[in-house]
Amino acid sequence: MGLTESRLSQFSVCPTRRGAFIIRLDYGTNMAMSHDRGRSVKPPLDAGGLEQAALFYAGRYATTRAKLASYLRRKLRERGWAEVHSPPIEALVERMAALGYVDDRAFANARGRALTRRGYGARRVGDALRAAGIAEDDRVEARETAEAGSWDAALRFAERRKIGPFSASLADRPAREKAYAAMLRAGHPPALARRIVAARPGEIPLADT
């Protein structure tokens, strides 16, 4: 092998789409395409690391006890646990609540108001709060607020979906049945949904006294 061939053996030649060639150093198969080289691997969590994770999450997101606990369990599955005793997830969550970083009642009230503004009924609000893991005592106020604003919420939903008084023309029976089912899924009581669906276009019914 000559000198020129010896030098070329240190390179690999790769054709491009246009027929040109790229010459690059050939380090062998053991070192080629080492994308993971230099990637840092985070160590398992200890008590201090778990607390920092809780503070980060609670400081960044409006959350609940259940959501924070779920987040910490996920971080432990990803990184592992470095200490002998079990990770103090529940105690840490309660500490975050005592410090005011987590407030289930405030979360429930804010979430309930947001859903009501979007036109959802009290039953849908209650379902959403239960799914978020909020205890009954902490969702009472939100549910009462949703019930008090149920008529306005139903009208907002009907307006968004062009139902009843907000439709462009008088709906036929299949369309009314479809609209009625949509209002029930949105959490509105059957009697209330029936009144709004049956209303003629442009004739907004009055709320029951």
JSON list of C-alpha atoms in Angstrom, two decimals:
[
{"chain": "A", "resi": 1, "resn": "MET", "atom": "CA", "xyz": [0.00, 0.00, 0.00]},
{"chain": "A", "resi": 2, "resn": "GLY", "atom": "CA", "xyz": [1.45, 3.33, -1.01]},
{"chain": "A", "resi": 3, "resn": "LEU", "atom": "CA", "xyz": [1.61, 6.51, 1.02]},
{"chain": "A", "resi": 4, "resn": "THR", "atom": "CA", "xyz": [-1.44, 7.98, -0.70]},
{"chain": "A", "resi": 5, "resn": "GLU", "atom": "CA", "xyz": [-3.49, 4.83, -0.14]},
{"chain": "A", "resi": 6, "resn": "SER", "atom": "CA", "xyz": [-2.35, 4.69, 3.49]},
{"chain": "A", "resi": 7, "resn": "ARG", "atom": "CA", "xyz": [-3.60, 8.22, 4.12]},
{"chain": "A", "resi": 8, "resn": "LEU", "atom": "CA", "xyz": [-6.88, 7.65, 2.33]},
{"chain": "A", "resi": 9, "resn": "SER", "atom": "CA", "xyz": [-7.54, 4.57, 4.46]},
{"chain": "A", "resi": 10, "resn": "GLN", "atom": "CA", "xyz": [-7.94, 6.93, 7.43]},
{"chain": "A", "resi": 11, "resn": "PHE", "atom": "CA", "xyz": [-10.94, 8.59, 5.80]},
{"chain": "A", "resi": 12, "resn": "SER", "atom": "CA", "xyz": [-14.41, 7.45, 4.75]},
{"chain": "A", "resi": 13, "resn": "VAL", "atom": "CA", "xyz": [-15.97, 8.71, 1.54]},
{"chain": "A", "resi": 14, "resn": "CYS", "atom": "CA", "xyz": [-19.75, 9.23, 1.50]},
{"chain": "A", "resi": 15, "resn": "PRO", "atom": "CA", "xyz": [-21.73, 10.24, -1.61]},
{"chain": "A", "resi": 16, "resn": "THR", "atom": "CA", "xyz": [-24.26, 13.05, -1.27]},
{"chain": "A", "resi": 17, "resn": "ARG", "atom": "CA", "xyz": [-27.62, 13.32, -3.04]},
{"chain": "A", "resi": 18, "resn": "ARG", "atom": "CA", "xyz": [-26.13, 15.40, -5.85]},
{"chain": "A", "resi": 19, "resn": "GLY", "atom": "CA", "xyz": [-23.29, 13.03, -6.59]},
{"chain": "A", "resi": 20, "resn": "ALA", "atom": "CA", "xyz": [-20.58, 14.94, -4.73]},
{"chain": "A", "resi": 21, "resn": "PHE", "atom": "CA", "xyz": [-18.50, 13.31, -2.02]},
{"chain": "A", "resi": 22, "resn": "ILE", "atom": "CA", "xyz": [-17.79, 14.22, 1.62]},
{"chain": "A", "resi": 23, "resn": "ILE", "atom": "CA", "xyz": [-14.48, 13.07, 3.09]},
{"chain": "A", "resi": 24, "resn": "ARG", "atom": "CA", "xyz": [-14.47, 12.67, 6.86]},
{"chain": "A", "resi": 25, "resn": "LEU", "atom": "CA", "xyz": [-12.22, 11.02, 9.39]},
{"chain": "A", "resi": 26, "resn": "ASP", "atom": "CA", "xyz": [-13.00, 7.35, 9.91]},
{"chain": "A", "resi": 27, "resn": "TYR", "atom": "CA", "xyz": [-12.58, 6.48, 13.59]},
{"chain": "A", "resi": 28, "resn": "GLY", "atom": "CA", "xyz": [-13.97, 2.97, 13.24]},
{"chain": "A", "resi": 29, "resn": "THR", "atom": "CA", "xyz": [-17.32, 1.50, 14.20]},
{"chain": "A", "resi": 30, "resn": "ASN", "atom": "CA", "xyz": [-16.74, 1.73, 17.96]},
{"chain": "A", "resi": 31, "resn": "MET", "atom": "CA", "xyz": [-16.59, 5.52, 17.97]},
{"chain": "A", "resi": 32, "resn": "ALA", "atom": "CA", "xyz": [-18.88, 6.44, 15.07]},
{"chain": "A", "resi": 33, "resn": "MET", "atom": "CA", "xyz": [-22.29, 8.01, 15.73]},
{"chain": "A", "resi": 34, "resn": "SER", "atom": "CA", "xyz": [-21.79, 8.32, 19.49]},
{"chain": "A", "resi": 35, "resn": "HIS", "atom": "CA", "xyz": [-24.81, 10.56, 20.07]},
{"chain": "A", "resi": 36, "resn": "ASP", "atom": "CA", "xyz": [-25.10, 9.63, 23.74]},
{"chain": "A", "resi": 37, "resn": "ARG", "atom": "CA", "xyz": [-21.51, 10.55, 24.53]},
{"chain": "A", "resi": 38, "resn": "GLY", "atom": "CA", "xyz": [-21.36, 13.31, 27.11]},
{"chain": "A", "resi": 39, "resn": "ARG", "atom": "CA", "xyz": [-25.01, 13.04, 28.12]},
{"chain": "A", "resi": 40, "resn": "SER", "atom": "CA", "xyz": [-25.29, 13.52, 31.87]},
{"chain": "A", "resi": 41, "resn": "VAL", "atom": "CA", "xyz": [-27.17, 10.93, 33.89]},
{"chain": "A", "resi": 42, "resn": "LYS", "atom": "CA", "xyz": [-29.00, 12.40, 36.89]},
{"chain": "A", "resi": 43, "resn": "PRO", "atom": "CA", "xyz": [-28.38, 10.59, 40.18]},
{"chain": "A", "resi": 44, "resn": "PRO", "atom": "CA", "xyz": [-31.20, 9.03, 42.21]},
{"chain": "A", "resi": 45, "resn": "LEU", "atom": "CA", "xyz": [-33.22, 11.41, 44.33]},
{"chain": "A", "resi": 46, "resn": "ASP", "atom": "CA", "xyz": [-32.66, 11.81, 48.04]},
{"chain": "A", "resi": 47, "resn": "ALA", "atom": "CA", "xyz": [-34.81, 13.70, 50.56]},
{"chain": "A", "resi": 48, "resn": "GLY", "atom": "CA", "xyz": [-33.33, 17.06, 49.57]},
{"chain": "A", "resi": 49, "resn": "GLY", "atom": "CA", "xyz": [-33.72, 16.39, 45.86]},
{"chain": "A", "resi": 50, "resn": "LEU", "atom": "CA", "xyz": [-37.31, 15.27, 46.31]},
{"chain": "A", "resi": 51, "resn": "GLU", "atom": "CA", "xyz": [-38.11, 18.46, 48.18]},
{"chain": "A", "resi": 52, "resn": "GLN", "atom": "CA", "xyz": [-36.51, 20.57, 45.45]},
{"chain": "A", "resi": 53, "resn": "ALA", "atom": "CA", "xyz": [-38.62, 18.76, 42.86]},
{"chain": "A", "resi": 54, "resn": "ALA", "atom": "CA", "xyz": [-41.76, 19.48, 44.88]},
{"chain": "A", "resi": 55, "resn": "LEU", "atom": "CA", "xyz": [-40.86, 23.16, 45.25]},
{"chain": "A", "resi": 56, "resn": "PHE", "atom": "CA", "xyz": [-40.15, 23.47, 41.55]},
{"chain": "A", "resi": 57, "resn": "TYR", "atom": "CA", "xyz": [-43.46, 21.92, 40.52]},
{"chain": "A", "resi": 58, "resn": "ALA", "atom": "CA", "xyz": [-45.58, 23.78, 43.09]},
{"chain": "A", "resi": 59, "resn": "GLY", "atom": "CA", "xyz": [-43.88, 27.06, 42.24]},
{"chain": "A", "resi": 60, "resn": "ARG", "atom": "CA", "xyz": [-44.45, 26.67, 38.52]},
{"chain": "A", "resi": 61, "resn": "TYR", "atom": "CA", "xyz": [-47.97, 25.23, 38.35]},
{"chain": "A", "resi": 62, "resn": "ALA", "atom": "CA", "xyz": [-51.25, 25.78, 40.14]},
{"chain": "A", "resi": 63, "resn": "THR", "atom": "CA", "xyz": [-51.71, 22.28, 41.44]},
{"chain": "A", "resi": 64, "resn": "THR", "atom": "CA", "xyz": [-53.39, 20.02, 44.00]},
{"chain": "A", "resi": 65, "resn": "ARG", "atom": "CA", "xyz": [-52.17, 17.55, 46.57]},
{"chain": "A", "resi": 66, "resn": "ALA", "atom": "CA", "xyz": [-53.03, 14.64, 44.28]},
{"chain": "A", "resi": 67, "resn": "LYS", "atom": "CA", "xyz": [-51.31, 16.15, 41.24]},
{"chain": "A", "resi": 68, "resn": "LEU", "atom": "CA", "xyz": [-48.16, 17.00, 43.20]},
{"chain": "A", "resi": 69, "resn": "ALA", "atom": "CA", "xyz": [-47.98, 13.48, 44.66]},
{"chain": "A", "resi": 70, "resn": "SER", "atom": "CA", "xyz": [-48.41, 12.01, 41.17]},
{"chain": "A", "resi": 71, "resn": "TYR", "atom": "CA", "xyz": [-45.60, 14.21, 39.84]},
{"chain": "A", "resi": 72, "resn": "LEU", "atom": "CA", "xyz": [-43.22, 13.15, 42.63]},
{"chain": "A", "resi": 73, "resn": "ARG", "atom": "CA", "xyz": [-43.96, 9.45, 42.03]},
{"chain": "A", "resi": 74, "resn": "ARG", "atom": "CA", "xyz": [-43.19, 9.93, 38.35]},
{"chain": "A", "resi": 75, "resn": "LYS", "atom": "CA", "xyz": [-39.86, 11.58, 39.14]},
{"chain": "A", "resi": 76, "resn": "LEU", "atom": "CA", "xyz": [-38.99, 8.69, 41.44]},
{"chain": "A", "resi": 77, "resn": "ARG", "atom": "CA", "xyz": [-39.78, 6.18, 38.70]},
{"chain": "A", "resi": 78, "resn": "GLU", "atom": "CA", "xyz": [-37.51, 8.09, 36.34]},
{"chain": "A", "resi": 79, "resn": "ARG", "atom": "CA", "xyz": [-34.55, 8.60, 38.68]},
{"chain": "A", "resi": 80, "resn": "GLY", "atom": "CA", "xyz": [-34.90, 6.13, 41.54]},
{"chain": "A", "resi": 81, "resn": "TRP", "atom": "CA", "xyz": [-34.52, 6.62, 45.30]},
{"chain": "A", "resi": 82, "resn": "ALA", "atom": "CA", "xyz": [-31.13, 6.91, 47.01]},
{"chain": "A", "resi": 83, "resn": "GLU", "atom": "CA", "xyz": [-32.10, 6.40, 50.65]},
{"chain": "A", "resi": 84, "resn": "VAL", "atom": "CA", "xyz": [-33.00, 3.36, 52.75]},
{"chain": "A", "resi": 85, "resn": "HIS", "atom": "CA", "xyz": [-36.32, 4.57, 54.11]},
{"chain": "A", "resi": 86, "resn": "SER", "atom": "CA", "xyz": [-39.33, 5.05, 51.86]},
{"chain": "A", "resi": 87, "resn": "PRO", "atom": "CA", "xyz": [-39.65, 8.41, 50.08]},
{"chain": "A", "resi": 88, "resn": "PRO", "atom": "CA", "xyz": [-41.81, 10.74, 52.24]},
{"chain": "A", "resi": 89, "resn": "ILE", "atom": "CA", "xyz": [-44.18, 11.76, 49.47]},
{"chain": "A", "resi": 90, "resn": "GLU", "atom": "CA", "xyz": [-47.33, 12.25, 51.54]},
{"chain": "A", "resi": 91, "resn": "ALA", "atom": "CA", "xyz": [-45.53, 14.13, 54.29]},
{"chain": "A", "resi": 92, "resn": "LEU", "atom": "CA", "xyz": [-43.85, 16.37, 51.74]},
{"chain": "A", "resi": 93, "resn": "VAL", "atom": "CA", "xyz": [-47.15, 17.09, 49.99]},
{"chain": "A", "resi": 94, "resn": "GLU", "atom": "CA", "xyz": [-48.78, 18.05, 53.28]},
{"chain": "A", "resi": 95, "resn": "ARG", "atom": "CA", "xyz": [-45.84, 20.29, 54.10]},
{"chain": "A", "resi": 96, "resn": "MET", "atom": "CA", "xyz": [-46.25, 22.08, 50.75]},
{"chain": "A", "resi": 97, "resn": "ALA", "atom": "CA", "xyz": [-49.95, 22.53, 51.58]},
{"chain": "A", "resi": 98, "resn": "ALA", "atom": "CA", "xyz": [-49.17, 23.87, 55.05]},
{"chain": "A", "resi": 99, "resn": "LEU", "atom": "CA", "xyz": [-46.77, 26.40, 53.54]},
{"chain": "A", "resi": 100, "resn": "GLY", "atom": "CA", "xyz": [-49.43, 27.53, 51.10]},
{"chain": "A", "resi": 101, "resn": "TYR", "atom": "CA", "xyz": [-47.71, 26.27, 47.98]},
{"chain": "A", "resi": 102, "resn": "VAL", "atom": "CA", "xyz": [-50.59, 23.87, 47.35]},
{"chain": "A", "resi": 103, "resn": "ASP", "atom": "CA", "xyz": [-54.20, 24.90, 47.96]},
{"chain": "A", "resi": 104, "resn": "ASP", "atom": "CA", "xyz": [-56.84, 22.41, 46.85]},
{"chain": "A", "resi": 105, "resn": "ARG", "atom": "CA", "xyz": [-59.75, 24.72, 47.69]},
{"chain": "A", "resi": 106, "resn": "ALA", "atom": "CA", "xyz": [-58.34, 27.66, 45.76]},
{"chain": "A", "resi": 107, "resn": "PHE", "atom": "CA", "xyz": [-57.58, 25.36, 42.83]},
{"chain": "A", "resi": 108, "resn": "ALA", "atom": "CA", "xyz": [-61.15, 24.00, 42.92]},
{"chain": "A", "resi": 109, "resn": "ASN", "atom": "CA", "xyz": [-62.67, 27.48, 42.96]},
{"chain": "A", "resi": 110, "resn": "ALA", "atom": "CA", "xyz": [-60.51, 28.71, 40.09]},
{"chain": "A", "resi": 111, "resn": "ARG", "atom": "CA", "xyz": [-61.12, 25.58, 38.04]},
{"chain": "A", "resi": 112, "resn": "GLY", "atom": "CA", "xyz": [-64.86, 25.72, 38.72]},
{"chain": "A", "resi": 113, "resn": "ARG", "atom": "CA", "xyz": [-65.11, 29.36, 37.64]},
{"chain": "A", "resi": 114, "resn": "ALA", "atom": "CA", "xyz": [-63.15, 28.65, 34.46]},
{"chain": "A", "resi": 115, "resn": "LEU", "atom": "CA", "xyz": [-65.43, 25.76, 33.50]},
{"chain": "A", "resi": 116, "resn": "THR", "atom": "CA", "xyz": [-68.56, 27.79, 34.27]},
{"chain": "A", "resi": 117, "resn": "ARG", "atom": "CA", "xyz": [-67.33, 30.64, 32.07]},
{"chain": "A", "resi": 118, "resn": "ARG", "atom": "CA", "xyz": [-66.90, 28.12, 29.25]},
{"chain": "A", "resi": 119, "resn": "GLY", "atom": "CA", "xyz": [-70.53, 27.07, 29.65]},
{"chain": "A", "resi": 120, "resn": "TYR", "atom": "CA", "xyz": [-70.23, 23.83, 31.61]},
{"chain": "A", "resi": 121, "resn": "GLY", "atom": "CA", "xyz": [-72.77, 22.85, 34.24]},
{"chain": "A", "resi": 122, "resn": "ALA", "atom": "CA", "xyz": [-72.35, 22.01, 37.91]},
{"chain": "A", "resi": 123, "resn": "ARG", "atom": "CA", "xyz": [-72.22, 18.26, 37.31]},
{"chain": "A", "resi": 124, "resn": "ARG", "atom": "CA", "xyz": [-69.36, 18.64, 34.82]},
{"chain": "A", "resi": 125, "resn": "VAL", "atom": "CA", "xyz": [-67.55, 20.91, 37.27]},
{"chain": "A", "resi": 126, "resn": "GLY", "atom": "CA", "xyz": [-67.90, 18.33, 40.03]},
{"chain": "A", "resi": 127, "resn": "ASP", "atom": "CA", "xyz": [-66.62, 15.56, 37.76]},
{"chain": "A", "resi": 128, "resn": "ALA", "atom": "CA", "xyz": [-63.56, 17.60, 36.82]},
{"chain": "A", "resi": 129, "resn": "LEU", "atom": "CA", "xyz": [-62.72, 18.37, 40.45]},
{"chain": "A", "resi": 130, "resn": "ARG", "atom": "CA", "xyz": [-63.10, 14.74, 41.49]},
{"chain": "A", "resi": 131, "resn": "ALA", "atom": "CA", "xyz": [-60.83, 13.70, 38.62]},
{"chain": "A", "resi": 132, "resn": "ALA", "atom": "CA", "xyz": [-58.24, 16.19, 39.92]},
{"chain": "A", "resi": 133, "resn": "GLY", "atom": "CA", "xyz": [-58.26, 14.35, 43.26]},
{"chain": "A", "resi": 134, "resn": "ILE", "atom": "CA", "xyz": [-59.84, 17.17, 45.26]},
{"chain": "A", "resi": 135, "resn": "ALA", "atom": "CA", "xyz": [-61.61, 16.08, 48.43]},
{"chain": "A", "resi": 136, "resn": "GLU", "atom": "CA", "xyz": [-65.31, 16.76, 48.97]},
{"chain": "A", "resi": 137, "resn": "ASP", "atom": "CA", "xyz": [-64.72, 19.43, 51.62]},
{"chain": "A", "resi": 138, "resn": "ASP", "atom": "CA", "xyz": [-62.48, 21.42, 49.29]},
{"chain": "A", "resi": 139, "resn": "ARG", "atom": "CA", "xyz": [-64.88, 21.37, 46.34]},
{"chain": "A", "resi": 140, "resn": "VAL", "atom": "CA", "xyz": [-68.10, 22.35, 48.14]},
{"chain": "A", "resi": 141, "resn": "GLU", "atom": "CA", "xyz": [-67.71, 26.08, 47.47]},
{"chain": "A", "resi": 142, "resn": "ALA", "atom": "CA", "xyz": [-66.86, 25.53, 43.81]},
{"chain": "A", "resi": 143, "resn": "ARG", "atom": "CA", "xyz": [-69.88, 23.29, 43.33]},
{"chain": "A", "resi": 144, "resn": "GLU", "atom": "CA", "xyz": [-72.22, 25.81, 45.01]},
{"chain": "A", "resi": 145, "resn": "THR", "atom": "CA", "xyz": [-70.87, 28.58, 42.80]},
{"chain": "A", "resi": 146, "resn": "ALA", "atom": "CA", "xyz": [-71.41, 26.46, 39.71]},
{"chain": "A", "resi": 147, "resn": "GLU", "atom": "CA", "xyz": [-74.98, 25.65, 40.76]},
{"chain": "A", "resi": 148, "resn": "ALA", "atom": "CA", "xyz": [-75.74, 29.33, 41.37]},
{"chain": "A", "resi": 149, "resn": "GLY", "atom": "CA", "xyz": [-74.54, 30.22, 37.87]},
{"chain": "A", "resi": 150, "resn": "SER", "atom": "CA", "xyz": [-76.03, 27.21, 36.11]},
{"chain": "A", "resi": 151, "resn": "TRP", "atom": "CA", "xyz": [-78.54, 29.18, 34.00]},
{"chain": "A", "resi": 152, "resn": "ASP", "atom": "CA", "xyz": [-75.98, 31.65, 32.66]},
{"chain": "A", "resi": 153, "resn": "ALA", "atom": "CA", "xyz": [-73.55, 28.80, 32.00]},
{"chain": "A", "resi": 154, "resn": "ALA", "atom": "CA", "xyz": [-76.20, 26.90, 30.05]},
{"chain": "A", "resi": 155, "resn": "LEU", "atom": "CA", "xyz": [-76.91, 29.95, 27.91]},
{"chain": "A", "resi": 156, "resn": "ARG", "atom": "CA", "xyz": [-73.20, 30.43, 27.24]},
{"chain": "A", "resi": 157, "resn": "PHE", "atom": "CA", "xyz": [-72.91, 26.83, 26.15]},
{"chain": "A", "resi": 158, "resn": "ALA", "atom": "CA", "xyz": [-75.98, 27.13, 23.91]},
{"chain": "A", "resi": 159, "resn": "GLU", "atom": "CA", "xyz": [-74.56, 30.30, 22.35]},
{"chain": "A", "resi": 160, "resn": "ARG", "atom": "CA", "xyz": [-71.23, 28.62, 21.63]},
{"chain": "A", "resi": 161, "resn": "ARG", "atom": "CA", "xyz": [-72.94, 25.63, 20.02]},
{"chain": "A", "resi": 162, "resn": "LYS", "atom": "CA", "xyz": [-75.70, 27.63, 18.26]},
{"chain": "A", "resi": 163, "resn": "ILE", "atom": "CA", "xyz": [-78.44, 25.79, 20.15]},
{"chain": "A", "resi": 164, "resn": "GLY", "atom": "CA", "xyz": [-82.05, 26.87, 20.70]},
{"chain": "A", "resi": 165, "resn": "PRO", "atom": "CA", "xyz": [-82.39, 30.67, 20.83]},
{"chain": "A", "resi": 166, "resn": "PHE", "atom": "CA", "xyz": [-78.93, 31.07, 19.30]},
{"chain": "A", "resi": 167, "resn": "SER", "atom": "CA", "xyz": [-79.55, 28.88, 16.25]},
{"chain": "A", "resi": 168, "resn": "ALA", "atom": "CA", "xyz": [-79.99, 30.45, 12.82]},
{"chain": "A", "resi": 169, "resn": "SER", "atom": "CA", "xyz": [-83.22, 28.57, 12.11]},
{"chain": "A", "resi": 170, "resn": "LEU", "atom": "CA", "xyz": [-85.73, 26.36, 13.87]},
{"chain": "A", "resi": 171, "resn": "ALA", "atom": "CA", "xyz": [-84.09, 22.96, 14.38]},
{"chain": "A", "resi": 172, "resn": "ASP", "atom": "CA", "xyz": [-85.79, 19.72, 13.40]},
{"chain": "A", "resi": 173, "resn": "ARG", "atom": "CA", "xyz": [-86.27, 16.87, 15.83]},
{"chain": "A", "resi": 174, "resn": "PRO", "atom": "CA", "xyz": [-82.94, 15.04, 15.18]},
{"chain": "A", "resi": 175, "resn": "ALA", "atom": "CA", "xyz": [-81.04, 18.32, 15.58]},
{"chain": "A", "resi": 176, "resn": "ARG", "atom": "CA", "xyz": [-82.87, 19.09, 18.84]},
{"chain": "A", "resi": 177, "resn": "GLU", "atom": "CA", "xyz": [-82.10, 15.61, 20.20]},
{"chain": "A", "resi": 178, "resn": "LYS", "atom": "CA", "xyz": [-78.44, 16.04, 19.30]},
{"chain": "A", "resi": 179, "resn": "ALA", "atom": "CA", "xyz": [-78.34, 19.48, 20.98]},
{"chain": "A", "resi": 180, "resn": "TYR", "atom": "CA", "xyz": [-80.07, 18.10, 24.08]},
{"chain": "A", "resi": 181, "resn": "ALA", "atom": "CA", "xyz": [-77.51, 15.29, 24.36]},
{"chain": "A", "resi": 182, "resn": "ALA", "atom": "CA", "xyz": [-74.67, 17.82, 24.02]},
{"chain": "A", "resi": 183, "resn": "MET", "atom": "CA", "xyz": [-76.05, 19.92, 26.87]},
{"chain": "A", "resi": 184, "resn": "LEU", "atom": "CA", "xyz": [-76.39, 16.85, 29.08]},
{"chain": "A", "resi": 185, "resn": "ARG", "atom": "CA", "xyz": [-72.75, 15.92, 28.38]},
{"chain": "A", "resi": 186, "resn": "ALA", "atom": "CA", "xyz": [-71.79, 19.45, 29.34]},
{"chain": "A", "resi": 187, "resn": "GLY", "atom": "CA", "xyz": [-73.26, 18.83, 32.78]},
{"chain": "A", "resi": 188, "resn": "HIS", "atom": "CA", "xyz": [-76.56, 20.70, 32.56]},
{"chain": "A", "resi": 189, "resn": "PRO", "atom": "CA", "xyz": [-79.73, 19.37, 34.24]},
{"chain": "A", "resi": 190, "resn": "PRO", "atom": "CA", "xyz": [-82.26, 17.72, 31.89]},
{"chain": "A", "resi": 191, "resn": "ALA", "atom": "CA", "xyz": [-85.08, 20.20, 32.58]},
{"chain": "A", "resi": 192, "resn": "LEU", "atom": "CA", "xyz": [-82.85, 23.21, 31.98]},
{"chain": "A", "resi": 193, "resn": "ALA", "atom": "CA", "xyz": [-81.38, 21.73, 28.82]},
{"chain": "A", "resi": 194, "resn": "ARG", "atom": "CA", "xyz": [-84.83, 20.89, 27.50]},
{"chain": "A", "resi": 195, "resn": "ARG", "atom": "CA", "xyz": [-86.07, 24.48, 27.95]},
{"chain": "A", "resi": 196, "resn": "ILE", "atom": "CA", "xyz": [-83.14, 25.99, 26.09]},
{"chain": "A", "resi": 197, "resn": "VAL", "atom": "CA", "xyz": [-83.18, 23.45, 23.27]},
{"chain": "A", "resi": 198, "resn": "ALA", "atom": "CA", "xyz": [-86.92, 24.01, 22.75]},
{"chain": "A", "resi": 199, "resn": "ALA", "atom": "CA", "xyz": [-86.57, 27.81, 22.57]},
{"chain": "A", "resi": 200, "resn": "ARG", "atom": "CA", "xyz": [-87.18, 29.43, 19.20]},
{"chain": "A", "resi": 201, "resn": "PRO", "atom": "CA", "xyz": [-84.32, 31.33, 17.49]},
{"chain": "A", "resi": 202, "resn": "GLY", "atom": "CA", "xyz": [-83.94, 34.78, 19.01]},
{"chain": "A", "resi": 203, "resn": "GLU", "atom": "CA", "xyz": [-86.25, 34.05, 21.96]},
{"chain": "A", "resi": 204, "resn": "ILE", "atom": "CA", "xyz": [-84.06, 33.60, 25.03]},
{"chain": "A", "resi": 205, "resn": "PRO", "atom": "CA", "xyz": [-86.14, 32.09, 27.86]},
{"chain": "A", "resi": 206, "resn": "LEU", "atom": "CA", "xyz": [-86.08, 33.63, 31.31]},
{"chain": "A", "resi": 207, "resn": "ALA", "atom": "CA", "xyz": [-84.44, 31.83, 34.20]},
{"chain": "A", "resi": 208, "resn": "ASP", "atom": "CA", "xyz": [-86.69, 30.10, 36.73]},
{"chain": "A", "resi": 209, "resn": "THR", "atom": "CA", "xyz": [-87.23, 32.15, 39.85]}
]
